[in-house]
mmCIF file of C-alpha atoms and ligand atoms in Angstrom:
data_model
loop_
_atom_site.group_PDB
_atom_site.id
_atom_site.type_symbol
_atom_site.label_atom_id
_atom_site.label_comp_id
_atom_site.label_asym_id
_atom_site.label_seq_id
_atom_site.Cartn_x
_atom_site.Cartn_y
_atom_site.Cartn_z
ATOM 1 C CA MET A 1 -0.001 -0.189 0.008
ATOM 2 C CA THR A 2 1.403 3.585 -0.801
ATOM 3 C CA ALA A 3 1.953 5.921 1.954
ATOM 4 C CA ASN A 4 -1.130 8.162 1.945
ATOM 5 C CA ASN A 5 -3.579 5.060 1.973
ATOM 6 C CA PRO A 6 -5.364 4.402 5.192
ATOM 7 C CA GLU A 7 -4.353 1.459 7.074
ATOM 8 C CA ILE A 8 -7.951 0.144 7.987
ATOM 9 C CA SER A 9 -10.848 0.517 5.927
ATOM 10 C CA LEU A 10 -14.481 0.169 7.383
ATOM 11 C CA VAL A 11 -16.954 -0.735 4.984
ATOM 12 C CA VAL A 12 -20.524 0.304 5.696
ATOM 13 C CA PRO A 13 -23.637 -0.549 3.614
ATOM 14 C CA CYS A 14 -26.422 1.835 3.942
ATOM 15 C CA HIS A 15 -30.200 1.491 3.047
ATOM 16 C CA ASN A 16 -32.365 4.301 4.716
ATOM 17 C CA GLU A 17 -30.011 4.857 7.779
ATOM 18 C CA ALA A 18 -30.039 8.671 7.957
ATOM 19 C CA GLU A 19 -30.820 8.411 11.679
ATOM 20 C CA ASN A 20 -27.853 6.330 12.621
ATOM 21 C CA LEU A 21 -25.142 7.718 10.791
ATOM 22 C CA SER A 22 -24.117 10.571 13.327
ATOM 23 C CA ALA A 23 -24.093 8.318 16.073
ATOM 24 C CA LEU A 24 -22.268 5.997 13.879
ATOM 25 C CA TYR A 25 -19.488 8.604 13.115
ATOM 26 C CA SER A 26 -18.977 9.612 16.303
ATOM 27 C CA ARG A 27 -18.766 6.266 17.816
ATOM 28 C CA VAL A 28 -16.477 5.048 15.162
ATOM 29 C CA ASN A 29 -14.267 8.197 15.236
ATOM 30 C CA ALA A 30 -13.638 7.956 19.021
ATOM 31 C CA VAL A 31 -12.793 4.139 18.532
ATOM 32 C CA MET A 32 -10.419 5.049 15.585
ATOM 33 C CA LYS A 33 -9.008 7.812 17.271
ATOM 34 C CA LYS A 34 -7.496 5.395 20.265
ATOM 35 C CA THR A 35 -6.036 2.887 17.650
ATOM 36 C CA GLY A 36 -3.901 5.964 16.488
ATOM 37 C CA LYS A 37 -3.985 4.395 12.868
ATOM 38 C CA PRO A 38 -4.990 6.194 9.529
ATOM 39 C CA TRP A 39 -8.412 4.823 8.819
ATOM 40 C CA GLU A 40 -11.274 5.491 6.044
ATOM 41 C CA MET A 41 -14.881 4.656 6.237
ATOM 42 C CA VAL A 42 -16.256 3.665 2.998
ATOM 43 C CA CYS A 43 -20.254 4.202 3.041
ATOM 44 C CA VAL A 44 -22.194 2.566 0.279
ATOM 45 C CA ASN A 45 -25.349 4.275 -0.154
ATOM 46 C CA ASP A 46 -27.685 1.377 -1.401
ATOM 47 C CA GLY A 47 -30.604 3.459 -3.067
ATOM 48 C CA SER A 48 -31.783 4.973 0.273
ATOM 49 C CA LYS A 49 -35.223 6.666 -0.016
ATOM 50 C CA ASP A 50 -34.556 8.931 3.067
ATOM 51 C CA ASP A 51 -31.791 11.531 3.127
ATOM 52 C CA THR A 52 -28.867 8.867 3.920
ATOM 53 C CA LEU A 53 -27.107 10.276 0.811
ATOM 54 C CA GLU A 54 -27.041 14.111 2.017
ATOM 55 C CA GLN A 55 -26.183 13.088 5.282
ATOM 56 C CA LEU A 56 -23.122 11.033 3.991
ATOM 57 C CA LEU A 57 -22.051 13.832 1.869
ATOM 58 C CA ALA A 58 -22.298 16.316 4.703
ATOM 59 C CA LEU A 59 -20.084 13.782 6.782
ATOM 60 C CA HIS A 60 -17.555 13.690 3.742
ATOM 61 C CA GLN A 61 -17.345 17.566 3.926
ATOM 62 C CA LYS A 62 -16.449 17.439 7.542
ATOM 63 C CA ASP A 63 -14.066 14.616 7.605
ATOM 64 C CA PRO A 64 -12.661 13.398 3.953
ATOM 65 C CA ARG A 65 -11.705 9.919 5.902
ATOM 66 C CA ILE A 66 -15.588 9.336 5.015
ATOM 67 C CA VAL A 67 -16.010 7.917 1.547
ATOM 68 C CA VAL A 68 -19.322 7.779 -0.156
ATOM 69 C CA ILE A 69 -20.048 5.377 -3.021
ATOM 70 C CA ASP A 70 -23.425 6.133 -4.372
ATOM 71 C CA LEU A 71 -25.120 3.168 -6.102
ATOM 72 C CA SER A 72 -27.638 3.856 -8.690
ATOM 73 C CA ARG A 73 -30.376 1.968 -7.056
ATOM 74 C CA ASN A 74 -31.316 -0.457 -4.296
ATOM 75 C CA PHE A 75 -28.914 -3.705 -4.978
ATOM 76 C CA GLY A 76 -29.137 -5.168 -1.733
ATOM 77 C CA LYS A 77 -26.898 -5.624 1.416
ATOM 78 C CA GLU A 78 -24.702 -8.204 -0.582
ATOM 79 C CA ALA A 79 -24.039 -6.197 -3.542
ATOM 80 C CA ALA A 80 -23.444 -2.930 -1.438
ATOM 81 C CA LEU A 81 -20.801 -4.757 0.471
ATOM 82 C CA THR A 82 -19.210 -5.977 -2.548
ATOM 83 C CA ALA A 83 -18.967 -2.312 -3.676
ATOM 84 C CA GLY A 84 -17.671 -1.209 -0.549
ATOM 85 C CA LEU A 85 -15.081 -3.998 -0.355
ATOM 86 C CA ASP A 86 -13.942 -3.500 -3.858
ATOM 87 C CA HIS A 87 -13.423 0.536 -3.291
ATOM 88 C CA ALA A 88 -11.545 -0.196 0.124
ATOM 89 C CA ARG A 89 -7.979 0.789 0.073
ATOM 90 C CA GLY A 90 -6.771 -0.379 3.482
ATOM 91 C CA ASP A 91 -4.451 -3.375 4.503
ATOM 92 C CA CYS A 92 -7.861 -4.618 6.251
ATOM 93 C CA ALA A 93 -11.227 -4.058 5.910
ATOM 94 C CA ILE A 94 -13.995 -4.339 8.481
ATOM 95 C CA PRO A 95 -17.601 -4.573 7.240
ATOM 96 C CA LEU A 96 -19.855 -2.730 9.655
ATOM 97 C CA ASP A 97 -23.880 -2.599 9.770
ATOM 98 C CA ALA A 98 -24.711 1.393 9.974
ATOM 99 C CA ASP A 99 -27.441 0.659 12.674
ATOM 100 C CA LEU A 100 -24.865 0.081 15.219
ATOM 101 C CA GLN A 101 -25.556 -3.751 15.735
ATOM 102 C CA ASP A 102 -22.021 -4.231 15.237
ATOM 103 C CA PRO A 103 -20.494 -2.316 17.943
ATOM 104 C CA PRO A 104 -17.117 -0.115 16.777
ATOM 105 C CA GLU A 105 -15.743 -0.630 20.069
ATOM 106 C CA LEU A 106 -14.909 -4.353 19.111
ATOM 107 C CA ILE A 107 -12.374 -3.122 16.331
ATOM 108 C CA PRO A 108 -9.489 -2.864 18.394
ATOM 109 C CA GLU A 109 -9.785 -6.592 19.325
ATOM 110 C CA LEU A 110 -10.153 -7.371 15.869
ATOM 111 C CA LEU A 111 -7.143 -5.376 15.090
ATOM 112 C CA ALA A 112 -5.111 -7.080 17.902
ATOM 113 C CA LYS A 113 -5.884 -10.635 16.462
ATOM 114 C CA TRP A 114 -5.232 -9.235 12.881
ATOM 115 C CA GLN A 115 -1.431 -7.986 14.300
ATOM 116 C CA GLU A 116 -0.991 -11.463 15.785
ATOM 117 C CA GLY A 117 -0.936 -12.687 12.178
ATOM 118 C CA TYR A 118 -4.623 -13.858 11.637
ATOM 119 C CA ASP A 119 -6.160 -12.974 8.104
ATOM 120 C CA VAL A 120 -9.774 -13.413 9.000
ATOM 121 C CA VAL A 121 -11.080 -12.393 12.310
ATOM 122 C CA ASN A 122 -14.930 -13.292 12.853
ATOM 123 C CA ALA A 123 -16.766 -11.251 15.516
ATOM 124 C CA VAL A 124 -19.304 -14.138 17.008
ATOM 125 C CA ARG A 125 -22.232 -12.977 18.648
ATOM 126 C CA LEU A 126 -22.773 -14.496 21.995
ATOM 127 C CA SER A 127 -26.298 -12.916 22.285
ATOM 128 C CA ARG A 128 -28.834 -11.213 20.038
ATOM 129 C CA ASP A 129 -30.939 -8.599 21.832
ATOM 130 C CA GLY A 130 -33.990 -7.111 20.514
ATOM 131 C CA GLU A 131 -34.322 -10.094 18.234
ATOM 132 C CA SER A 132 -37.413 -12.502 18.448
ATOM 133 C CA TRP A 133 -37.154 -16.045 19.388
ATOM 134 C CA LEU A 134 -38.205 -17.244 16.010
ATOM 135 C CA LYS A 135 -35.394 -15.256 14.198
ATOM 136 C CA ARG A 136 -32.809 -16.522 16.743
ATOM 137 C CA ALA A 137 -34.146 -20.103 16.103
ATOM 138 C CA SER A 138 -34.452 -20.072 12.443
ATOM 139 C CA ALA A 139 -30.866 -18.569 12.293
ATOM 140 C CA HIS A 140 -29.771 -21.567 14.334
ATOM 141 C CA ALA A 141 -31.453 -23.874 12.468
ATOM 142 C CA PHE A 142 -30.120 -22.374 9.132
ATOM 143 C CA TYR A 143 -26.405 -22.633 10.138
ATOM 144 C CA ARG A 144 -26.893 -26.433 11.213
ATOM 145 C CA ILE A 145 -28.629 -27.202 7.887
ATOM 146 C CA ILE A 146 -26.211 -25.372 5.590
ATOM 147 C CA ASN A 147 -23.207 -26.476 7.563
ATOM 148 C CA ARG A 148 -24.283 -30.008 7.070
ATOM 149 C CA MET A 149 -25.225 -29.721 3.200
ATOM 150 C CA SER A 150 -22.032 -27.763 2.318
ATOM 151 C CA GLU A 151 -18.212 -28.364 2.112
ATOM 152 C CA VAL A 152 -17.416 -25.202 3.564
ATOM 153 C CA ASP A 153 -17.986 -24.194 7.016
ATOM 154 C CA ILE A 154 -19.898 -21.277 7.484
ATOM 155 C CA PRO A 155 -19.422 -20.053 11.266
ATOM 156 C CA ALA A 156 -22.581 -19.788 13.039
ATOM 157 C CA ASP A 157 -23.584 -16.507 14.728
ATOM 158 C CA THR A 158 -21.466 -14.707 12.620
ATOM 159 C CA GLY A 159 -22.870 -11.872 10.514
ATOM 160 C CA ASP A 160 -20.628 -9.695 8.237
ATOM 161 C CA PHE A 161 -18.925 -7.855 11.119
ATOM 162 C CA ARG A 162 -15.253 -9.190 10.738
ATOM 163 C CA LEU A 163 -11.734 -8.186 9.963
ATOM 164 C CA LEU A 164 -10.439 -9.239 6.518
ATOM 165 C CA SER A 165 -6.936 -8.573 5.479
ATOM 166 C CA ARG A 166 -5.732 -7.445 2.033
ATOM 167 C CA PRO A 167 -4.919 -10.833 0.812
ATOM 168 C CA VAL A 168 -8.432 -11.972 1.739
ATOM 169 C CA LEU A 169 -9.891 -8.906 -0.097
ATOM 170 C CA GLU A 170 -7.902 -9.757 -3.231
ATOM 171 C CA ALA A 171 -8.930 -13.258 -3.019
ATOM 172 C CA ILE A 172 -12.505 -12.318 -2.695
ATOM 173 C CA LYS A 173 -12.337 -10.147 -5.602
ATOM 174 C CA THR A 174 -11.237 -13.392 -8.021
ATOM 175 C CA LEU A 175 -14.631 -14.824 -6.961
ATOM 176 C CA PRO A 176 -16.735 -13.843 -10.497
ATOM 177 C CA GLU A 177 -20.085 -14.996 -9.287
ATOM 178 C CA ARG A 178 -23.067 -12.524 -9.617
ATOM 179 C CA ARG A 179 -25.110 -13.687 -6.863
ATOM 180 C CA ARG A 180 -22.884 -13.098 -3.775
ATOM 181 C CA PHE A 181 -23.690 -14.974 -0.430
ATOM 182 C CA MET A 182 -20.901 -13.012 1.386
ATOM 183 C CA LYS A 183 -20.647 -14.964 4.439
ATOM 184 C CA GLY A 184 -20.334 -18.045 2.709
ATOM 185 C CA LEU A 185 -17.687 -16.433 0.214
ATOM 186 C CA PHE A 186 -15.933 -14.790 3.188
ATOM 187 C CA ALA A 187 -15.625 -18.840 4.834
ATOM 188 C CA TRP A 188 -15.166 -20.225 1.502
ATOM 189 C CA VAL A 189 -11.816 -18.330 1.057
ATOM 190 C CA GLY A 190 -10.255 -19.919 3.901
ATOM 191 C CA PHE A 191 -6.987 -17.945 5.396
ATOM 192 C CA ARG A 192 -5.934 -18.343 8.797
ATOM 193 C CA THR A 193 -8.893 -17.481 10.703
ATOM 194 C CA SER A 194 -9.608 -16.407 14.563
ATOM 195 C CA SER A 195 -12.613 -15.058 16.215
ATOM 196 C CA VAL A 196 -13.434 -12.595 18.947
ATOM 197 C CA TYR A 197 -16.997 -12.556 20.803
ATOM 198 C CA TYR A 198 -19.654 -9.719 21.640
ATOM 199 C CA HIS A 199 -23.035 -9.157 22.690
ATOM 200 C CA ARG A 200 -25.134 -7.754 19.918
ATOM 201 C CA GLU A 201 -27.243 -4.945 20.894
ATOM 202 C CA PRO A 202 -30.720 -3.861 19.309
ATOM 203 C CA ARG A 203 -30.680 -1.556 16.267
ATOM 204 C CA TYR A 204 -29.972 2.104 17.282
ATOM 205 C CA ALA A 205 -32.560 3.563 15.369
ATOM 206 C CA GLY A 206 -35.199 3.042 12.435
ATOM 207 C CA LYS A 207 -36.211 -0.703 11.442
ATOM 208 C CA THR A 208 -34.595 -3.647 9.825
ATOM 209 C CA THR A 209 -35.609 -4.383 6.123
ATOM 210 C CA TRP A 210 -35.215 -8.063 6.522
ATOM 211 C CA ASN A 211 -38.510 -9.814 7.085
ATOM 212 C CA TYR A 212 -39.041 -13.475 7.068
ATOM 213 C CA TRP A 213 -39.745 -13.426 3.443
ATOM 214 C CA ARG A 214 -36.467 -11.976 2.567
ATOM 215 C CA LEU A 215 -34.779 -14.145 5.163
ATOM 216 C CA TRP A 216 -36.071 -17.278 3.670
ATOM 217 C CA ASN A 217 -34.801 -16.238 0.238
ATOM 218 C CA PHE A 218 -31.337 -15.323 1.753
ATOM 219 C CA ALA A 219 -31.451 -18.743 3.306
ATOM 220 C CA VAL A 220 -32.377 -20.593 -0.102
ATOM 221 C CA GLU A 221 -29.463 -18.336 -1.785
ATOM 222 C CA GLY A 222 -26.963 -19.640 0.765
ATOM 223 C CA VAL A 223 -27.794 -23.026 0.310
ATOM 224 C CA THR A 224 -28.202 -23.290 -3.492
ATOM 225 C CA SER A 225 -24.792 -21.321 -3.657
ATOM 226 C CA PHE A 226 -22.865 -23.594 -1.256
ATOM 227 C CA SER A 227 -24.501 -26.849 -1.804
ATOM 228 C CA GLN A 228 -25.678 -29.488 -4.654
ATOM 229 C CA VAL A 229 -27.594 -31.518 -2.218
ATOM 230 C CA PRO A 230 -31.071 -30.325 -3.402
ATOM 231 C CA LEU A 231 -29.894 -31.349 -6.719
ATOM 232 C CA GLN A 232 -28.977 -34.886 -5.975
ATOM 233 C CA LEU A 233 -31.767 -35.468 -3.721
ATOM 234 C CA ALA A 234 -33.989 -37.053 -6.640
ATOM 235 C CA ALA A 235 -31.094 -39.458 -6.897
ATOM 236 C CA HIS A 236 -31.352 -40.874 -3.556
ATOM 237 C CA LEU A 237 -35.064 -40.603 -3.384
ATOM 238 C CA GLY A 238 -35.338 -42.644 -6.634
ATOM 239 C CA LEU A 239 -32.932 -45.162 -5.317
ATOM 240 C CA PHE A 240 -34.961 -45.443 -2.108
ATOM 241 C CA VAL A 241 -38.337 -45.977 -4.125
ATOM 242 C CA SER A 242 -36.767 -48.569 -6.373
ATOM 243 C CA VAL A 243 -35.666 -50.652 -3.493
ATOM 244 C CA LEU A 244 -38.857 -50.337 -1.994
ATOM 245 C CA ALA A 245 -40.520 -51.311 -5.257
ATOM 246 C CA PHE A 246 -38.428 -54.153 -5.784
ATOM 247 C CA LEU A 247 -39.196 -55.537 -2.146
ATOM 248 C CA TYR A 248 -42.938 -54.766 -2.988
ATOM 249 C CA ALA A 249 -42.783 -56.798 -6.354
ATOM 250 C CA VAL A 250 -40.995 -59.765 -4.814
ATOM 251 C CA TYR A 251 -44.174 -59.849 -2.189
ATOM 252 C CA LEU A 252 -46.756 -59.341 -4.731
ATOM 253 C CA ILE A 253 -45.200 -61.854 -7.180
ATOM 254 C CA ILE A 254 -45.040 -64.675 -4.318
ATOM 255 C CA GLY A 255 -48.096 -63.543 -3.075
ATOM 256 C CA THR A 256 -49.922 -63.917 -6.413
ATOM 257 C CA MET A 257 -48.304 -67.187 -7.198
ATOM 258 C CA VAL A 258 -49.340 -68.718 -3.811
ATOM 259 C CA TYR A 259 -53.073 -67.176 -3.083
ATOM 260 C CA GLY A 260 -53.705 -65.613 -6.628
ATOM 261 C CA ASN A 261 -54.968 -62.095 -6.528
ATOM 262 C CA PRO A 262 -58.578 -61.223 -7.055
ATOM 263 C CA VAL A 263 -57.960 -57.940 -8.943
ATOM 264 C CA ARG A 264 -56.725 -59.222 -12.559
ATOM 265 C CA GLY A 265 -53.539 -57.043 -13.664
ATOM 266 C CA TYR A 266 -53.252 -55.404 -10.298
ATOM 267 C CA PRO A 267 -50.014 -56.816 -9.242
ATOM 268 C CA SER A 268 -48.062 -56.578 -12.574
ATOM 269 C CA MET A 269 -49.311 -52.910 -12.961
ATOM 270 C CA MET A 270 -48.423 -51.860 -9.256
ATOM 271 C CA VAL A 271 -44.960 -53.278 -9.792
ATOM 272 C CA THR A 272 -44.388 -51.440 -13.442
ATOM 273 C CA LEU A 273 -45.847 -48.247 -11.752
ATOM 274 C CA LEU A 274 -43.281 -48.179 -8.796
ATOM 275 C CA PHE A 275 -40.357 -49.480 -10.655
ATOM 276 C CA LEU A 276 -40.903 -46.930 -13.300
ATOM 277 C CA GLY A 277 -41.323 -44.177 -10.733
ATOM 278 C CA GLY A 278 -37.876 -45.174 -9.038
ATOM 279 C CA VAL A 279 -36.189 -45.395 -12.382
ATOM 280 C CA GLN A 280 -37.512 -41.890 -13.480
ATOM 281 C CA LEU A 281 -36.246 -40.303 -10.129
ATOM 282 C CA ILE A 282 -32.808 -41.855 -10.710
ATOM 283 C CA ALA A 283 -32.734 -40.376 -14.190
ATOM 284 C CA LEU A 284 -33.632 -37.231 -12.753
ATOM 285 C CA GLY A 285 -30.908 -37.334 -10.198
ATOM 286 C CA VAL A 286 -28.254 -38.237 -12.689
ATOM 287 C CA ILE A 287 -29.171 -35.232 -14.716
ATOM 288 C CA GLY A 288 -29.129 -33.285 -11.291
ATOM 289 C CA GLU A 289 -25.632 -34.623 -10.796
ATOM 290 C CA TYR A 290 -24.553 -33.356 -14.414
ATOM 291 C CA LEU A 291 -26.412 -29.973 -13.821
ATOM 292 C CA GLY A 292 -24.571 -29.618 -10.583
ATOM 293 C CA ARG A 293 -21.311 -30.035 -12.323
ATOM 294 C CA ILE A 294 -22.438 -27.399 -15.058
ATOM 295 C CA TYR A 295 -23.340 -25.190 -12.314
ATOM 296 C CA GLU A 296 -20.206 -25.340 -10.583
ATOM 297 C CA GLU A 297 -18.382 -24.700 -13.622
ATOM 298 C CA THR A 298 -20.375 -21.667 -14.758
ATOM 299 C CA LYS A 299 -19.645 -20.216 -11.375
ATOM 300 C CA GLY A 300 -15.884 -20.063 -12.289
ATOM 301 C CA ARG A 301 -14.583 -19.873 -8.782
ATOM 302 C CA PRO A 302 -10.862 -20.267 -8.854
ATOM 303 C CA VAL A 303 -9.565 -23.775 -8.201
ATOM 304 C CA TYR A 304 -7.328 -22.485 -5.267
ATOM 305 C CA LEU A 305 -6.038 -19.323 -3.773
ATOM 306 C CA VAL A 306 -2.533 -18.968 -2.619
ATOM 307 C CA ARG A 307 -1.781 -17.007 0.815
ATOM 308 C CA SER A 308 1.873 -16.305 0.171
ATOM 309 C CA THR A 309 4.539 -18.141 -1.548
ATOM 310 C CA SER A 310 8.273 -18.048 -0.611
ATOM 311 C CA LYS A 311 9.007 -17.247 -4.260
ATOM 312 C CA SER A 312 9.389 -13.416 -4.209
ATOM 313 C CA SER A 313 12.036 -13.662 -1.279
ATOM 314 C CA SER A 314 13.977 -16.301 -2.937
ATOM 315 C CA ILE A 315 14.268 -14.487 -6.258
ATOM 316 C CA THR A 316 15.372 -11.403 -4.472
ATOM 317 C CA GLN A 317 18.171 -13.430 -2.623
ATOM 318 C CA ALA A 318 18.933 -15.343 -5.951
ATOM 319 C CA GLU A 319 19.405 -11.771 -7.602
ATOM 320 C CA GLN A 320 21.434 -10.399 -4.731
ATOM 321 C CA HIS A 321 23.777 -13.274 -5.065
ATOM 322 C CA ASP A 322 24.391 -12.897 -8.539
ATOM 323 C CA SER A 323 25.301 -9.137 -8.179
ATOM 324 C CA GLU A 324 27.935 -9.973 -5.383
HETATM 325 N N1 UDP B 401 -28.837 -2.816 4.003
HETATM 326 C C1 UDP B 401 -28.187 -2.574 2.534
HETATM 327 N N2 UDP B 401 -29.387 -2.898 1.660
HETATM 328 C C2 UDP B 401 -30.545 -3.479 1.877
HETATM 329 C C3 UDP B 401 -30.729 -3.670 3.155
HETATM 330 C C4 UDP B 401 -29.878 -3.558 4.373
HETATM 331 O O1 UDP B 401 -27.411 -1.970 2.364
HETATM 332 O O2 UDP B 401 -31.236 -3.586 0.874
HETATM 333 C C5 UDP B 401 -27.937 -2.414 5.236
HETATM 334 C C6 UDP B 401 -28.365 -1.648 6.073
HETATM 335 O O3 UDP B 401 -28.177 -0.226 5.935
HETATM 336 C C7 UDP B 401 -27.606 -2.093 7.295
HETATM 337 C C8 UDP B 401 -27.214 -3.412 7.078
HETATM 338 O O4 UDP B 401 -27.262 -3.764 5.488
HETATM 339 O O5 UDP B 401 -26.083 -1.283 7.501
HETATM 340 C C9 UDP B 401 -28.070 -4.567 7.530
HETATM 341 O O6 UDP B 401 -29.457 -4.417 7.503
HETATM 342 P P1 UDP B 401 -30.254 -4.663 8.854
HETATM 343 O O7 UDP B 401 -29.916 -3.979 9.994
HETATM 344 O O8 UDP B 401 -31.736 -4.024 8.006
HETATM 345 O O9 UDP B 401 -30.347 -6.253 9.115
HETATM 346 P P2 UDP B 401 -30.370 -7.067 10.376
HETATM 347 O O10 UDP B 401 -29.516 -6.486 11.325
HETATM 348 O O11 UDP B 401 -31.676 -7.151 10.611
HETATM 349 O O12 UDP B 401 -29.963 -8.533 9.787
HETATM 350 MG MG1 MG B 402 -29.229 -4.585 11.685
#
């Protein structure tokens, strides 16, 4: 990073957050002053309908460390966060909700872990005040299900509030997918990861835009982006039905041969029906299996990511050796 770049970038997606911004700014400012490090706060206005943009611009006038990115319309939090992370210039970035549910006071702890050498520091919620029992229970169920179905481990009770080092930011930029389930992507890239813990407070002002319908869609997005289990379901189901059909066929055939069956044609029809049903499901499953591969290929995620190599240092050593 060049000399006049900030060391720490806070990234804040904002959708109708006018009432929260001044409180956010003063709390962030107080915390960052204590760390004594150069920082910036990249605020992404995600198509707000209130005067979020005006307030952000006013903050920028007052303090040029506030960087304002204004999106052309509401693209949703994941897209806003992506935009913010793309514009972050720091050696590390910390996504932060504008509603102060992610306390800025935790930032020094995140930074301390970063200085210990971790690339990703998750902020894990110990409690969630101001959120309903149903929301907590459904969130818990969601993490259990997605972690069963998917190969990447998406940490439970971790929002987008976390620290990402520059190599991680660059890695996330190489993920070309358009539908971005950020929590999954943050987990997918890997790197040395640690956690700090905090108690989540209720929203400072305003109200959440995440109703249950949006949360459900978000969950579906997460599962379909990170798991092919739903696609493979047909194959398992088909196999299961076929085995049952086979057992039933044996039972019917033996029964018919021994006792006869009063309904003519029934046994053969049932056997054919069940067997064909099973075979069709298996065929669908096979198609699903290939579709899953096509899906995986079209996502075009890199096959691997490199954290660091010893190459650069060995080259300079070799060059020094030559010139001696
Ligand atoms: N947000 C956004 N675009 C949206 C919805 C939300 O940028 O379409 C931002 C919002 O301003 C806030 C963060 O995403 O900074 C989290 O939103 P919210 O507090 O509504 O979600 P919750 O905390 O209830 O999960
Ligand atoms: Mg919130």
